[in-house]
CSV table of C-alpha atoms in Angstrom, one decimal:
chain,number,residue,atom,x,y,z
Q,357,MET,CA,-11.5,-41.5,-7.1
Q,358,ARG,CA,-13.1,-38.2,-6.4
Q,359,ARG,CA,-13.6,-35.4,-9.0
Q,360,VAL,CA,-13.3,-31.8,-7.9
Q,361,ALA,CA,-13.2,-28.4,-9.7
Q,362,GLY,CA,-11.2,-25.3,-9.0
Q,363,ILE,CA,-11.6,-21.7,-10.4
Q,364,ASP,CA,-8.8,-19.1,-10.0
Q,365,CYS,CA,-10.0,-15.6,-11.0
Q,366,GLY,CA,-7.2,-13.2,-11.1
Q,367,THR,CA,-6.7,-9.8,-12.3
Q,368,ASN,CA,-6.1,-10.8,-15.9
Q,369,SER,CA,-7.1,-14.4,-16.3
Q,370,ILE,CA,-9.5,-17.0,-15.1
Q,371,ARG,CA,-8.4,-20.6,-14.7
Q,372,LEU,CA,-10.4,-23.8,-14.6
Q,373,LEU,CA,-9.1,-27.2,-13.4
Q,374,ILE,CA,-11.3,-30.1,-13.2
Q,375,ALA,CA,-9.2,-33.2,-11.7
Q,376,ASP,CA,-9.7,-36.6,-10.3
Q,377,ILE,CA,-7.9,-37.3,-6.8
Q,378,ASP,CA,-6.9,-40.6,-6.4
Q,379,GLY,CA,-6.4,-42.6,-2.9
Q,380,ASP,CA,-3.0,-41.2,-2.7
Q,381,GLY,CA,-4.0,-37.4,-2.9
Q,382,ARG,CA,-2.5,-37.0,-6.4
Q,383,LEU,CA,-4.4,-35.2,-9.0
Q,384,HIS,CA,-5.1,-36.3,-12.5
Q,385,ASP,CA,-6.3,-33.4,-14.7
Q,386,VAL,CA,-9.5,-33.9,-16.6
Q,387,VAL,CA,-10.1,-30.4,-17.9
Q,388,ARG,CA,-7.6,-27.5,-17.7
Q,389,ARG,CA,-8.6,-24.1,-19.1
Q,390,MET,CA,-7.3,-20.4,-19.1
Q,391,GLU,CA,-9.2,-17.5,-20.5
Q,392,VAL,CA,-7.9,-13.9,-20.5
Q,393,VAL,CA,-10.8,-11.7,-19.2
Q,394,ARG,CA,-9.0,-8.7,-17.7
Q,395,LEU,CA,-11.1,-8.6,-14.8
Q,396,GLY,CA,-8.9,-5.9,-13.3
Q,397,GLU,CA,-8.9,-3.5,-16.2
Q,398,GLY,CA,-8.8,-0.1,-14.8
Q,399,VAL,CA,-9.3,-1.1,-11.2
Q,400,ASP,CA,-6.0,0.5,-10.1
Q,401,ASP,CA,-7.1,3.7,-11.5
Q,402,THR,CA,-11.0,3.8,-10.7
Q,403,GLY,CA,-11.0,1.4,-7.8
Q,404,ARG,CA,-14.1,-0.6,-9.4
Q,405,LEU,CA,-14.7,-3.6,-11.7
Q,406,SER,CA,-15.9,-2.2,-14.9
Q,407,ALA,CA,-19.2,-3.7,-16.4
Q,408,ALA,CA,-17.2,-4.8,-19.5
Q,409,ALA,CA,-14.7,-6.8,-17.3
Q,410,LEU,CA,-17.6,-8.2,-15.4
Q,411,GLU,CA,-19.3,-9.5,-18.6
Q,412,ARG,CA,-16.3,-10.9,-19.9
Q,413,THR,CA,-15.7,-12.8,-16.6
Q,414,ARG,CA,-19.4,-13.9,-16.5
Q,415,ALA,CA,-19.1,-15.4,-20.0
Q,416,ALA,CA,-16.0,-17.4,-19.3
Q,417,LEU,CA,-17.4,-18.5,-16.1
Q,418,ALA,CA,-20.7,-19.6,-17.6
Q,419,ASP,CA,-18.5,-21.8,-20.0
Q,420,TYR,CA,-16.7,-23.2,-17.1
Q,421,THR,CA,-19.8,-23.9,-15.1
Q,422,ALA,CA,-21.1,-25.9,-18.0
Q,423,ARG,CA,-18.0,-27.9,-18.3
Q,424,ILE,CA,-18.0,-28.7,-14.4
Q,425,ARG,CA,-21.5,-29.9,-14.8
Q,426,GLU,CA,-20.8,-31.9,-17.7
Q,427,HIS,CA,-17.9,-33.6,-15.9
Q,428,GLY,CA,-19.7,-34.2,-12.8
Q,429,ALA,CA,-17.4,-32.6,-10.3
Q,430,GLU,CA,-18.5,-33.2,-6.6
Q,431,ALA,CA,-16.9,-30.1,-5.2
Q,432,VAL,CA,-16.1,-26.7,-6.4
Q,433,ARG,CA,-13.9,-24.0,-5.2
Q,434,MET,CA,-13.5,-20.4,-6.6
Q,435,VAL,CA,-11.0,-18.1,-5.5
Q,436,ALA,CA,-10.6,-14.5,-6.6
Q,437,THR,CA,-7.4,-12.4,-6.2
Q,438,SER,CA,-6.0,-8.8,-6.5
Q,439,ALA,CA,-8.6,-7.1,-8.4
Q,440,THR,CA,-11.5,-8.4,-6.4
Q,441,ARG,CA,-9.7,-7.6,-3.2
Q,442,ASP,CA,-9.2,-3.9,-4.5
Q,443,ALA,CA,-12.5,-3.2,-6.0
Q,444,ALA,CA,-15.1,-1.1,-4.1
Q,445,ASN,CA,-17.8,-3.0,-6.0
Q,446,ALA,CA,-16.5,-6.5,-5.4
Q,447,HIS,CA,-20.1,-7.3,-4.0
Q,448,GLU,CA,-21.2,-7.1,-7.8
Q,449,PHE,CA,-18.6,-9.8,-8.7
Q,450,THR,CA,-19.6,-12.0,-6.0
Q,451,ALA,CA,-23.4,-11.6,-6.9
Q,452,MET,CA,-22.6,-12.5,-10.4
Q,453,VAL,CA,-20.5,-15.6,-9.7
Q,454,THR,CA,-23.0,-16.8,-7.2
Q,455,SER,CA,-25.8,-16.5,-9.9
Q,456,VAL,CA,-23.6,-18.3,-12.6
Q,457,LEU,CA,-21.8,-20.9,-10.5
Q,458,GLY,CA,-24.3,-21.5,-7.7
Q,459,ALA,CA,-21.6,-20.8,-5.1
Q,460,ALA,CA,-20.1,-17.6,-3.8
Q,461,PRO,CA,-16.2,-17.3,-4.7
Q,462,GLU,CA,-13.7,-16.6,-1.8
Q,463,VAL,CA,-12.0,-13.2,-2.2
Q,464,ILE,CA,-8.8,-14.5,-0.7
Q,465,SER,CA,-5.8,-12.3,1.1
Q,466,GLY,CA,-2.4,-11.8,-0.7
Q,467,ASP,CA,-1.0,-14.1,2.0
Q,468,GLU,CA,-3.4,-16.9,1.1
Q,469,GLU,CA,-2.8,-16.4,-2.5
Q,470,ALA,CA,1.0,-16.7,-1.9
Q,471,ARG,CA,0.4,-19.9,0.3
Q,472,LEU,CA,-1.8,-21.5,-2.5
Q,473,SER,CA,0.6,-20.7,-5.3
Q,474,PHE,CA,3.4,-22.4,-3.2
Q,475,THR,CA,1.3,-25.4,-2.5
Q,476,GLY,CA,0.3,-25.9,-6.3
Q,477,ALA,CA,3.8,-25.4,-7.4
Q,478,ALA,CA,5.5,-27.7,-4.8
Q,479,ALA,CA,2.9,-30.4,-5.9
Q,480,THR,CA,4.3,-30.6,-9.4
Q,481,LEU,CA,8.1,-29.9,-9.0
Q,482,PRO,CA,10.8,-32.3,-7.9
Q,483,GLU,CA,11.7,-32.1,-4.1
Q,484,PRO,CA,14.8,-29.9,-3.8
Q,485,ALA,CA,17.6,-30.5,-1.3
Q,486,GLY,CA,17.0,-27.4,0.4
Q,487,GLN,CA,14.4,-24.4,0.5
Q,488,ARG,CA,13.1,-22.9,-2.5
Q,489,LEU,CA,11.9,-19.4,-3.5
Q,490,LEU,CA,8.4,-19.3,-5.6
Q,491,VAL,CA,7.8,-15.9,-7.4
Q,492,ASP,CA,4.2,-15.7,-8.9
Q,493,ILE,CA,3.9,-12.6,-10.9
Q,494,GLY,CA,0.2,-11.8,-11.5
Q,495,GLY,CA,-1.8,-9.0,-13.3
Q,496,GLY,CA,-2.6,-7.0,-9.9
Q,497,SER,CA,0.2,-8.4,-7.4
Q,498,THR,CA,3.1,-10.6,-7.1
Q,499,GLU,CA,3.7,-13.1,-4.4
Q,500,PHE,CA,7.0,-14.2,-3.0
Q,501,VAL,CA,7.0,-17.4,-1.1
Q,502,ARG,CA,10.0,-19.3,0.5
Q,503,GLY,CA,9.4,-22.9,1.6
Q,504,SER,CA,10.9,-26.3,2.2
Q,505,GLY,CA,9.0,-29.2,0.8
Q,506,SER,CA,5.4,-28.3,0.9
Q,507,GLU,CA,5.8,-26.3,3.8
Q,508,VAL,CA,5.6,-22.3,3.6
Q,509,LEU,CA,8.3,-20.8,5.7
Q,510,ALA,CA,7.6,-16.9,4.8
Q,511,ALA,CA,5.3,-15.3,2.3
Q,512,ILE,CA,4.6,-11.8,1.2
Q,513,SER,CA,2.4,-10.2,-1.5
Q,514,VAL,CA,3.0,-6.8,-3.0
Q,515,ASP,CA,0.7,-4.7,-5.2
Q,516,VAL,CA,3.0,-5.1,-8.3
Q,517,GLY,CA,1.5,-6.9,-11.3
Q,518,CYS,CA,1.8,-6.7,-15.0
Q,519,VAL,CA,-1.6,-5.1,-15.5
Q,520,ARG,CA,-1.3,-2.7,-12.8
Q,521,MET,CA,2.2,-1.4,-14.0
Q,522,THR,CA,1.4,-1.3,-17.6
Q,523,GLU,CA,-1.7,0.7,-16.9
Q,524,ARG,CA,0.1,3.1,-14.5
Q,525,HIS,CA,3.2,3.8,-16.8
Q,526,LEU,CA,3.5,2.2,-20.3
Q,527,ARG,CA,1.9,4.3,-23.0
Q,528,SER,CA,4.0,3.5,-26.0
Q,529,ASP,CA,5.3,0.1,-27.7
Q,530,PRO,CA,8.0,-0.5,-27.2
Q,531,PRO,CA,7.9,1.5,-24.0
Q,532,ALA,CA,10.1,4.7,-23.8
Q,533,VAL,CA,13.0,4.7,-21.4
Q,534,SER,CA,11.2,7.1,-19.1
Q,535,GLU,CA,8.3,4.9,-18.8
Q,536,VAL,CA,10.4,1.9,-17.8
Q,537,ASP,CA,12.3,4.1,-15.4
Q,538,ALA,CA,8.9,5.5,-13.9
Q,539,ALA,CA,7.7,1.8,-13.5
Q,540,ALA,CA,11.0,0.7,-11.9
Q,541,ALA,CA,10.9,3.7,-9.5
Q,542,ASP,CA,7.1,2.8,-8.4
Q,543,ILE,CA,8.2,-0.9,-8.0
Q,544,ARG,CA,10.9,0.1,-5.8
Q,545,ALA,CA,8.9,2.4,-3.6
Q,546,ILE,CA,6.2,-0.4,-3.3
Q,547,VAL,CA,8.6,-3.2,-2.4
Q,548,ASP,CA,10.3,-0.9,0.1
Q,549,ALA,CA,7.3,0.2,1.9
């Protein structure tokens, strides 16, 4: 068996998976963690990752790095998604990750994010008779992926996520009807574009 680690840093949360890969290519979880760090807080409005969000992410990543070393992972891959794609100061994030983890993150496209989401889901779900549609709702974007088996047939990523829409439109709890209507109109405009 080979031990590997993967880190997914999204707009809202950062996830760690340390797993053993057996001879058949199946993963066996060793450590699975998720921390809400809200890296994308304010990015839709300012176009920048805030110092506070970078610090929350750094603290979680330092913990993950210690766990990766403790468990002896041979290889590590870290990807970053919507908030980092959108941020003018993504280089600050990359420098921070490189100094903490010892490797640079891959800032992946929405298309790659969609494909990776589908691959991960397809590996854990029973094989359907036909095609399936995966919808991955994140903090900054949502991916729609159609596939058959483990093959991606079509994929699209749209800038509609729970953090992005909440920050743009929702001011009260519960949201006012006018806030929900504004969010729905914004989503329709983004999807129709």
